mmCIF file of C-alpha atoms in Angstrom:
data_model
loop_
_atom_site.group_PDB
_atom_site.id
_atom_site.type_symbol
_atom_site.label_atom_id
_atom_site.label_comp_id
_atom_site.label_asym_id
_atom_site.label_seq_id
_atom_site.Cartn_x
_atom_site.Cartn_y
_atom_site.Cartn_z
ATOM 1 C CA MET S 769 34.552 16.135 7.466
ATOM 2 C CA LYS S 770 32.381 14.274 9.776
ATOM 3 C CA LEU S 771 30.184 11.235 9.259
ATOM 4 C CA HIS S 772 27.901 10.349 11.710
ATOM 5 C CA ALA S 773 26.751 6.738 11.100
ATOM 6 C CA SER S 774 27.754 2.942 11.717
ATOM 7 C CA GLY S 775 28.154 0.608 9.134
ATOM 8 C CA ILE S 776 29.973 -0.121 5.818
ATOM 9 C CA VAL S 777 31.090 3.229 3.532
ATOM 10 C CA LEU S 778 31.068 2.660 0.060
ATOM 11 C CA ASP S 779 34.427 3.854 -1.853
ATOM 12 C CA ARG S 780 33.897 6.750 -3.646
ATOM 13 C CA TRP S 781 37.126 9.076 -4.703
ATOM 14 C CA PHE S 782 36.627 12.814 -4.298
ATOM 15 C CA VAL S 783 38.406 16.178 -3.592
ATOM 16 C CA LEU S 784 36.815 18.549 -0.932
ATOM 17 C CA SER S 785 36.462 22.371 -1.390
ATOM 18 C CA ARG S 786 34.850 24.892 0.417
ATOM 19 C CA ASP S 787 31.842 25.023 -1.657
ATOM 20 C CA GLN S 788 31.251 21.130 -2.262
ATOM 21 C CA THR S 789 28.707 18.528 -1.071
ATOM 22 C CA VAL S 790 29.377 14.820 -1.315
ATOM 23 C CA ASP S 791 26.645 12.256 -0.638
ATOM 24 C CA VAL S 792 28.230 9.255 0.689
ATOM 25 C CA THR S 793 26.272 5.789 0.779
ATOM 26 C CA VAL S 794 26.543 3.797 4.160
ATOM 27 C CA ILE S 795 25.171 0.587 4.255
ATOM 28 C CA ALA S 796 23.954 -0.183 8.046
ATOM 29 C CA VAL S 797 24.742 -3.153 10.148
ATOM 30 C CA ARG S 798 20.893 -3.633 10.541
ATOM 31 C CA GLU S 799 20.313 -3.691 6.731
ATOM 32 C CA ILE S 800 23.058 -6.521 6.440
ATOM 33 C CA VAL S 801 21.541 -8.725 9.292
ATOM 34 C CA VAL S 802 17.968 -8.179 7.560
ATOM 35 C CA ALA S 803 19.301 -9.072 4.218
ATOM 36 C CA GLY S 804 21.202 -12.214 5.465
ATOM 37 C CA THR S 805 18.327 -13.352 7.422
ATOM 38 C CA VAL S 806 16.030 -13.023 4.572
ATOM 39 C CA ALA S 807 18.401 -14.738 2.459
ATOM 40 C CA LEU S 808 18.798 -17.652 5.050
ATOM 41 C CA LEU S 809 14.739 -18.079 5.405
ATOM 42 C CA VAL S 810 14.869 -18.072 1.545
ATOM 43 C CA ALA S 811 17.647 -20.922 1.392
ATOM 44 C CA LEU S 812 15.987 -22.870 4.100
ATOM 45 C CA GLY S 813 12.556 -22.742 2.443
ATOM 46 C CA LEU S 814 14.050 -23.871 -0.771
ATOM 47 C CA LEU S 815 15.833 -26.729 0.623
ATOM 48 C CA LEU S 816 12.610 -28.011 2.694
ATOM 49 C CA LEU S 817 10.659 -27.733 -0.786
ATOM 50 C CA GLY S 818 12.993 -29.588 -2.765
ATOM 51 C CA ARG S 819 13.179 -32.538 -0.412
ATOM 52 C CA PRO S 820 10.189 -34.430 -0.509
ATOM 53 C CA ALA S 821 10.988 -36.988 2.345
ATOM 54 C CA TRP S 822 11.706 -33.640 4.612
ATOM 55 C CA ARG S 823 8.451 -31.872 3.205
ATOM 56 C CA HIS S 824 6.244 -35.236 4.287
ATOM 57 C CA ARG S 825 8.217 -35.101 7.958
ATOM 58 C CA LEU S 826 7.669 -31.441 8.494
ATOM 59 C CA HIS S 827 3.590 -32.082 7.477
ATOM 60 C CA VAL S 828 3.440 -34.845 9.682
ATOM 61 C CA ALA S 829 4.974 -32.926 12.575
ATOM 62 C CA ALA S 830 2.735 -30.182 11.909
ATOM 63 C CA ARG S 831 -0.207 -32.493 11.994
ATOM 64 C CA ARG S 832 0.796 -33.703 15.449
ATOM 65 C CA MET S 833 1.230 -30.215 17.112
ATOM 66 C CA VAL S 834 -2.070 -29.495 15.605
ATOM 67 C CA ARG S 835 -3.703 -32.404 17.380
ATOM 68 C CA ARG S 836 -2.383 -31.810 21.013
#
C-alpha cells in the first residue's frame, strides 16, 4: 500500500485483500493553515467589534491614513 500525500491521515481500520479498494481521507497541511488563519481573522474581527474604544481608535487611525 502506498500513500502519496503529506498531512494528517484520519484513523480508519481495514483489512486489505487483493480485490479491495479503500478511500483514505487526508487533511493537507495547507488546509489546516487556511482554516487556522480564517479562525484567527474571525476572532480578531469579533474582538475589534466588541470593544467600542478599540473600534473608535481604529476609525480615527483609518481617517488619519486617508487624509495623508
